[in-house]
Amino acid sequence: MSISETDRGLHRWSPHLACSSAGDFEMVAAVAARSGEQMQFMLLFSRQGKLRLQKWYVPLSDKEKKKITRELVQTVLARKPKMCSFLEWRDLKIVYKRYASLYFCCAIEDQDNELITLEIIHRYVELLDKYFGSVCELDIIFNFEKAYFILDEFLLGGEAQETSKKNVLKAIEQADLLQEPRHEYFNVPVY
Amino acid sequence: MSPSVPLQEMIRAIRSARTQCEERGVIQRECAAIRAQFRQADNGGRSHNLAKLLYVHMLGYPAHFGQMECVRMIASPRYSEKRVGYLGAMMLLDEKQDASLLITNSIKNDLSNSNQYIQSLALCTLACMGSAEMCRDLAPEIDRLLRASNSYIKKKAALCAVHIVRKVHDLGELFTKAARSLLTEKNHGVVHGAVVLITELCERNSETLERFRKTVPDLVQIMKGLVISGYSPDHDVAGISDPFLQVRILRLLRILGRNNEGASDAMNDLLAQVATNTDSTKTVGNAVLYETVLTVLDIKSESGLRVLAVNILGRFLLNNDRNIRYIAMTSLQKIVGTDHNAVQRHRGTIVDCLKDQDASVKRRALDLSLALVSASNIRSMMKELLSFLSSCPPELRSQTASGIFNAAERYAPSQRWHIDTILHVLTTAGGDVRDETVPNLIQLITNTSELHCYTVHKLYRALLSDISQQPLVQVACWCIGEYGDLLLRGECQETEPVQVTEDDVLDVLETVLQSHMSFPSTRGFALTATMKLSTRITENVDRIRSIVSIYGSCIDVELQQRAVEYNALFKKYDHMSLFCSAAICIWMHLNNVQSAGLSPPLCGVSQVCDLLDLLGGSEQPLQPSPALGSTAPPMPVSTANTVGGDLLDLLGGLEPTPITLLFKRLMHSPWLNTDLKLMQPSTLSVFSVVATVTVYEKDGVTVTLSCEKQSDSGLTVTLTASNSTESDIRGFTLQAAVPKSVQLHMKAPSGDSLPARGAAKVTQMVVLNNPNKVA
């Protein structure tokens, strides 16, 4: 197993990290050769390219995910402000939109409707906004697990599960109430 | 061991690290603490620790040691621990990890939990990372949930089923019935899930598709409900009622209506209604319209509806929003083949999009523009495309150039226009054209004999200004070599003639030869052109000789070989007899043919007639007509030696008459042997066309000769005789004589009488052997 120079730093203390031998492109292509109608992944990243959320709906190794993330982030950040929200990348369609300092980026397949994907992204932002009250990047950084919980209440397996904003928020609220207060790790330090 | 900090403090600490090294230090410390915590007994902070690990993982650091902790947490009775545990499973455990199987049992238990939020966690995780085995294990559970649970769970179960079907296609059967019944529910989420599930089932299995066609009326009903009646505040987005569900239903309708008249009819009205009533001022409305258009164009819709759909796309093209323009072009591209005229109406807007700032839009516009080129709009379209070529992004140049060439070839209104267009492309984007452009262009120029003067003038001018575009330089060199005399003559009807001396022309060629920008193949062209000019100019032959001899010691083997051969020609024939010039012309012509990758038939007939003129033919008037050479003198077979045979091979693909005459002239020449010796076997072996040449035609008797090279020194000649007179000819024999160095073996003829009116032929095989390879 060869570790590239850049990887060495990260994997310094875990030589057992398994790397997939299959080429990333082949994997993505193999995954993409299906019905052609699925969201493959969603990434949130800052203008400096720092990843804030990653949700993968297709099985890929860590190494492949990192490679895809790196390349895609670079590609999207290189786009100029007035450009189209859609781009073709490998054999996927990428739909992205920038909200303040965060880029929301979805990879969809051939048959998917780009415009409705933009609406899905927008709906997710609205949910975050409602939940956190005027959401900003810091909210998502410090409460990343909440961002995931909200996403998982809105999308399931890459598809929208609930089309009513109100219902999604209600469900999150109810789930939050179930959290055992002693183990609430928001504000109470636990030693 | 230092106490672990709360999650948010850790995040703060990491963010405040000023260097990568410092960050790694913080993370290393934290990970050590987390690992220690994992090993300890339950201390109430487990979910918290795992959350920290997940954050570290998101930054890109390895977190595989948390996998077992995820498994343990999922099995915990506490909701907060389960929640983070499942999140961890989705992030750290994909189907490739062995540990993922360990959670199957937990998921199974949680699927039947009384608390719907715990059920929800299990469903979500299964739908996100469930492997094929897990799916097989848990499919019955999912089916159960599809039938008997509340709508909160049903909608999730439906999407979970979608994932299962994607992973294990056969399991689709299991969910078919449940999916059908879900369509009747009121809850939008459930209906949405059901529609997605049915879509997936139909796409996987055509039988299932047939069965679900019956649902078209129900789907139409649901859509009508969304489009017409009721404002549902819960699902409204900018005035559109549940656009997500609408889009999904439209897509399912598309699949069901494809290739099916009945289903397509049933949805016709609805589609028309959606297309006309949907508000298109916001993106969300356009999303629904877009899906509607895709559906209309894919099913067997009425022509009126199709026109409506294409018009919607036309409106999209004029939209201010670049995204809308982009998808409009994508859709138009799909239908440009089938609804060509409809798309043509929007040609103007599409061509305008070529000037858009965005590269993706430009690409789409280019694809569409090329597809819309036709005989009627070729001139205006080409103007646009050529101006696009000069300003387009580099990644599109090659595609644009090939597109222009294809269009020019198909629809060129005149040959001069065609040549002009190709020259324009070569000057603007010469580096991006494909390799076969050069021979194609040479062929085109050759065939437009009336424009030779014009072409050579244009190319000469182009060469003067720029010698960096290799394809252009190659074509220009070839042209100057061929038609240099026209250039030197200083008169041209089509364009302003140049006044050049022979030295000027040779200067240009020499510049190309010496330039570091020229490829070796380009140098080859230039050298050959220089050589060819030696027959067309009178004063500067010495200069040519010196140029050629310099390249006799060139590093490039190809160039060196050519130079040496040309040199040899020069040495032998100071007086430069006409015959030599003819032979050289043929040879160089063929040589260029090889280097340009052309096959023999492309040498124009007119070319050869010129060569025959050079040979000073006063014997017979030349008629470049395809009629067999009835004016030819009888041909003695005796001079058919191996080298001549090779020449036949070479010239065999050409029209018989002028070549036959040429061949005969050459055969008669005393210089034949020594000159043709210079034809390298390598050059000759490229062509192995078996030629049939008419060698005798008099009084109704026709004798044809065809050669086949057997080996380096052996040749088989087949003589075929036929008789077109009214009476039979008896006692017909052929005799052959060859030089002493060639061995002749005549096989028995097939007969000795030629029946009348070409009823049958007499053939005779002659084997020639030239063991000493004497020329």
Short mmCIF file of C-alpha atoms in Angstrom, two decimals, chain A residues 9-14 16-18 20 22 27 34-39 50-62 64-66 79-88 93 110-121 123 126 131 137-138 140-146 148-150 152-168 170-191, chain B residues 3-9 11-12 15 23-24 27-28 31 35 37 43-45 47-48 51-52 54-55 57-62 64-65 77-81 83-84 87 90-91 94-96 115 117-118 120 123-124 127-128 152 155-157 159-160 162-163 166-167 187-190 192 196 199-200 203-204 234-237 242-245 247-248 251 254-255 258 283-284 286-288 290-291 294 316 322-324 326-327 330 357-361 363-364:
data_model
loop_
_atom_site.label_atom_id
_atom_site.label_comp_id
_atom_site.label_asym_id
_atom_site.label_seq_id
_atom_site.Cartn_x
_atom_site.Cartn_y
_atom_site.Cartn_z
CA GLY A 9 0.71 13.42 7.83
CA LEU A 10 -2.84 12.38 8.38
CA HIS A 11 -2.24 8.67 8.60
CA ARG A 12 0.86 8.87 10.67
CA TRP A 13 -0.47 7.07 13.63
CA SER A 14 -2.66 4.54 11.90
CA HIS A 16 -3.66 -0.04 9.31
CA LEU A 17 -5.90 2.35 7.51
CA ALA A 18 -7.30 0.35 4.64
CA SER A 20 -9.38 0.81 -1.51
CA ALA A 22 -10.22 0.24 -6.95
CA MET A 27 -16.14 3.24 -8.40
CA ARG A 34 -27.83 2.44 -12.29
CA SER A 35 -31.26 3.86 -12.89
CA GLY A 36 -29.75 7.28 -13.29
CA GLU A 37 -31.99 8.89 -10.71
CA GLN A 38 -30.42 9.43 -7.39
CA MET A 39 -28.63 11.97 -5.31
CA LYS A 50 -13.14 23.46 4.66
CA LEU A 51 -15.71 20.71 4.78
CA ARG A 52 -18.63 21.38 7.12
CA LEU A 53 -20.89 18.48 6.30
CA GLN A 54 -20.69 15.46 4.05
CA LYS A 55 -23.52 13.04 3.41
CA TRP A 56 -22.84 10.08 1.15
CA TYR A 57 -25.64 7.97 -0.26
CA VAL A 58 -23.40 5.62 -2.20
CA PRO A 59 -20.76 3.26 -0.81
CA LEU A 60 -17.27 4.60 -1.33
CA SER A 61 -14.04 4.13 0.57
CA ASP A 62 -12.64 6.90 2.72
CA GLU A 64 -12.26 7.83 -2.64
CA LYS A 65 -14.47 10.19 -0.69
CA LYS A 66 -11.50 12.37 0.14
CA ARG A 79 -16.36 29.09 -10.58
CA LYS A 80 -17.13 32.76 -10.98
CA PRO A 81 -20.07 34.32 -9.15
CA LYS A 82 -22.47 34.79 -12.05
CA MET A 83 -21.99 31.37 -13.54
CA CYS A 84 -24.52 28.62 -13.96
CA SER A 85 -25.40 26.57 -10.88
CA PHE A 86 -24.99 23.38 -12.82
CA LEU A 87 -21.87 21.76 -14.03
CA GLU A 88 -20.90 18.44 -15.48
CA LYS A 93 -24.36 16.52 -12.65
CA ASP A 110 -28.40 11.77 -15.37
CA GLN A 111 -32.18 11.66 -15.12
CA ASP A 112 -32.57 13.95 -12.15
CA ASN A 113 -34.14 17.38 -12.42
CA GLU A 114 -31.54 20.05 -11.66
CA LEU A 115 -34.03 22.75 -10.87
CA ILE A 116 -35.85 20.74 -8.24
CA THR A 117 -32.48 19.85 -6.70
CA LEU A 118 -31.90 23.57 -6.28
CA GLU A 119 -35.22 23.67 -4.48
CA ILE A 120 -34.17 20.82 -2.23
CA ILE A 121 -31.02 22.68 -1.31
CA ARG A 123 -35.52 23.83 1.55
CA GLU A 126 -34.71 27.12 5.23
CA TYR A 131 -34.13 25.64 13.61
CA GLU A 137 -21.74 28.97 9.32
CA LEU A 138 -20.68 28.92 12.95
CA ILE A 140 -23.25 24.48 11.59
CA ILE A 141 -19.68 24.14 12.78
CA PHE A 142 -20.46 23.98 16.48
CA ASN A 143 -23.64 21.97 16.10
CA PHE A 144 -22.70 19.78 13.20
CA GLU A 145 -24.53 16.76 14.57
CA LYS A 146 -27.73 18.78 14.66
CA TYR A 148 -27.02 16.02 10.24
CA PHE A 149 -30.12 15.20 12.28
CA ILE A 150 -32.10 17.83 10.41
CA ASP A 152 -31.76 13.04 7.99
CA GLU A 153 -35.26 14.16 8.83
CA PHE A 154 -35.64 15.84 5.45
CA LEU A 155 -33.85 13.42 3.10
CA LEU A 156 -33.73 9.65 3.37
CA GLY A 157 -31.49 7.62 1.10
CA GLY A 158 -31.01 10.69 -1.05
CA GLU A 159 -34.72 11.34 -1.61
CA ALA A 160 -37.00 13.89 0.05
CA GLN A 161 -39.07 12.12 2.68
CA GLU A 162 -41.21 14.98 3.88
CA THR A 163 -42.32 17.82 1.70
CA SER A 164 -43.82 19.95 4.43
CA LYS A 165 -41.40 22.24 6.23
CA LYS A 166 -43.57 22.32 9.30
CA ASN A 167 -43.63 18.55 9.68
CA VAL A 168 -39.88 18.21 9.46
CA LYS A 170 -41.97 19.27 14.36
CA ALA A 171 -40.28 15.88 14.14
CA ILE A 172 -36.89 17.31 15.06
CA GLU A 173 -38.40 19.09 18.00
CA GLN A 174 -39.99 15.89 19.26
CA ALA A 175 -36.77 13.94 18.84
CA ASP A 176 -34.83 16.58 20.71
CA LEU A 177 -37.21 16.24 23.62
CA LEU A 178 -36.29 12.58 23.87
CA GLN A 179 -32.66 13.43 24.51
CA GLU A 180 -31.84 12.43 28.07
CA PRO A 181 -31.10 15.68 29.89
CA ARG A 182 -28.20 14.28 31.90
CA HIS A 183 -26.39 13.49 28.72
CA GLU A 184 -27.18 16.71 27.00
CA TYR A 185 -23.75 17.64 25.74
CA PHE A 186 -24.51 21.06 24.47
CA ASN A 187 -23.62 23.21 27.39
CA VAL A 188 -22.86 20.94 30.31
CA PRO A 189 -19.28 19.81 30.55
CA VAL A 190 -19.01 16.14 31.34
CA TYR A 191 -15.86 14.83 32.98
CA PRO B 3 -10.09 15.19 31.36
CA SER B 4 -11.90 15.47 28.09
CA VAL B 5 -13.46 18.77 27.18
CA PRO B 6 -17.00 19.26 26.00
CA LEU B 7 -17.54 18.98 22.29
CA GLN B 8 -17.89 22.66 21.64
CA GLU B 9 -14.78 23.53 23.54
CA ILE B 11 -14.10 22.53 18.36
CA ARG B 12 -13.07 25.94 19.58
CA ARG B 15 -10.25 26.22 15.28
CA GLU B 23 -4.17 21.38 15.13
CA ARG B 24 -2.77 17.89 14.86
CA ILE B 27 -6.54 16.34 17.82
CA GLN B 28 -4.01 13.74 18.89
CA CYS B 31 -8.29 11.21 20.28
CA ARG B 35 -9.95 6.19 23.16
CA GLN B 37 -13.02 6.89 27.50
CA ASN B 43 -19.70 7.02 32.45
CA GLY B 44 -22.58 8.86 30.90
CA GLY B 45 -20.45 10.75 28.41
CA SER B 47 -22.44 10.00 23.10
CA HIS B 48 -20.48 13.11 23.72
CA ALA B 51 -19.65 13.16 18.67
CA LYS B 52 -16.17 14.57 19.18
CA LEU B 54 -17.11 12.29 14.40
CA TYR B 55 -16.07 15.92 14.23
CA HIS B 57 -13.33 12.48 11.30
CA MET B 58 -14.99 15.22 9.29
CA LEU B 59 -11.77 17.21 9.40
CA GLY B 60 -10.14 14.31 7.61
CA TYR B 61 -8.45 12.46 10.44
CA PRO B 62 -8.80 8.69 10.84
CA HIS B 64 -11.84 3.86 12.54
CA PHE B 65 -11.24 3.03 16.19
CA PRO B 77 -31.27 1.93 25.54
CA ARG B 78 -30.64 5.66 25.76
CA TYR B 79 -32.02 7.70 22.88
CA SER B 80 -29.23 10.26 22.77
CA GLU B 81 -26.65 7.47 22.58
CA ARG B 83 -28.91 8.88 17.91
CA VAL B 84 -25.20 9.60 17.86
CA LEU B 87 -24.99 8.92 13.00
CA MET B 90 -23.62 6.27 8.74
CA MET B 91 -20.34 8.16 8.78
CA ASP B 94 -20.05 1.71 5.12
CA GLU B 95 -21.02 -1.62 3.65
CA LYS B 96 -17.38 -2.46 3.06
CA ASN B 115 -40.98 4.72 19.88
CA TYR B 117 -38.24 8.16 16.56
CA ILE B 118 -36.13 5.14 17.34
CA SER B 120 -36.90 6.34 12.33
CA LEU B 123 -34.82 3.21 8.92
CA CYS B 124 -32.63 6.16 8.09
CA ALA B 127 -31.51 3.46 3.78
CA CYS B 128 -28.18 5.24 3.91
CA TYR B 152 -44.46 9.08 9.80
CA LYS B 155 -43.03 7.40 4.37
CA LYS B 156 -39.63 6.43 5.69
CA ALA B 157 -40.24 2.75 5.11
CA LEU B 159 -37.80 5.22 0.86
CA CYS B 160 -36.00 2.47 2.72
CA VAL B 162 -36.31 2.08 -2.54
CA HIS B 163 -32.80 1.61 -1.23
CA ARG B 166 -31.57 -0.58 -5.61
CA LYS B 167 -29.29 -2.93 -3.77
CA ASN B 187 -50.31 12.18 3.67
CA HIS B 188 -48.08 13.89 1.13
CA GLY B 189 -44.92 12.37 2.52
CA VAL B 190 -46.35 8.89 2.17
CA HIS B 192 -44.26 10.98 -2.30
CA VAL B 196 -40.55 7.15 -5.66
CA THR B 199 -40.77 4.62 -10.06
CA GLU B 200 -37.90 2.48 -8.88
CA GLU B 203 -37.55 0.98 -13.90
CA ARG B 204 -36.16 -2.30 -12.68
CA ASP B 234 -48.12 23.21 4.59
CA HIS B 235 -46.85 22.26 1.19
CA ASP B 236 -46.91 25.49 -0.65
CA VAL B 237 -43.75 26.86 -2.21
CA ASP B 242 -45.97 20.61 -3.22
CA PRO B 243 -43.63 20.97 -6.18
CA PHE B 244 -41.51 18.03 -4.99
CA LEU B 245 -44.45 15.68 -5.24
CA VAL B 247 -42.14 16.62 -10.10
CA ARG B 248 -42.05 13.05 -8.85
CA ARG B 251 -41.50 11.62 -13.74
CA ARG B 254 -43.18 9.78 -18.06
CA ILE B 255 -42.02 6.24 -17.38
CA ARG B 258 -43.32 5.96 -22.68
CA THR B 283 -37.46 28.72 -10.12
CA VAL B 284 -39.84 26.33 -8.44
CA ASN B 286 -39.90 26.36 -13.78
CA ALA B 287 -38.79 23.15 -12.11
CA VAL B 288 -42.29 21.75 -12.53
CA TYR B 290 -39.21 21.52 -16.91
CA GLU B 291 -40.30 18.13 -15.69
CA LEU B 294 -39.40 16.31 -20.36
CA PHE B 316 -36.76 29.31 -21.12
CA ARG B 322 -28.72 31.46 -16.71
CA ASN B 323 -29.68 28.15 -15.10
CA ILE B 324 -32.94 28.12 -16.98
CA TYR B 326 -28.79 26.04 -19.62
CA ILE B 327 -31.39 23.39 -18.99
CA THR B 330 -29.92 20.55 -22.65
CA GLN B 357 -19.87 34.16 -20.13
CA ASP B 358 -20.41 30.75 -18.67
CA ALA B 359 -18.41 27.88 -20.16
CA SER B 360 -21.16 25.30 -19.57
CA VAL B 361 -23.70 27.46 -21.39
CA ARG B 363 -20.71 24.28 -24.57
CA ARG B 364 -24.39 23.59 -24.76
#
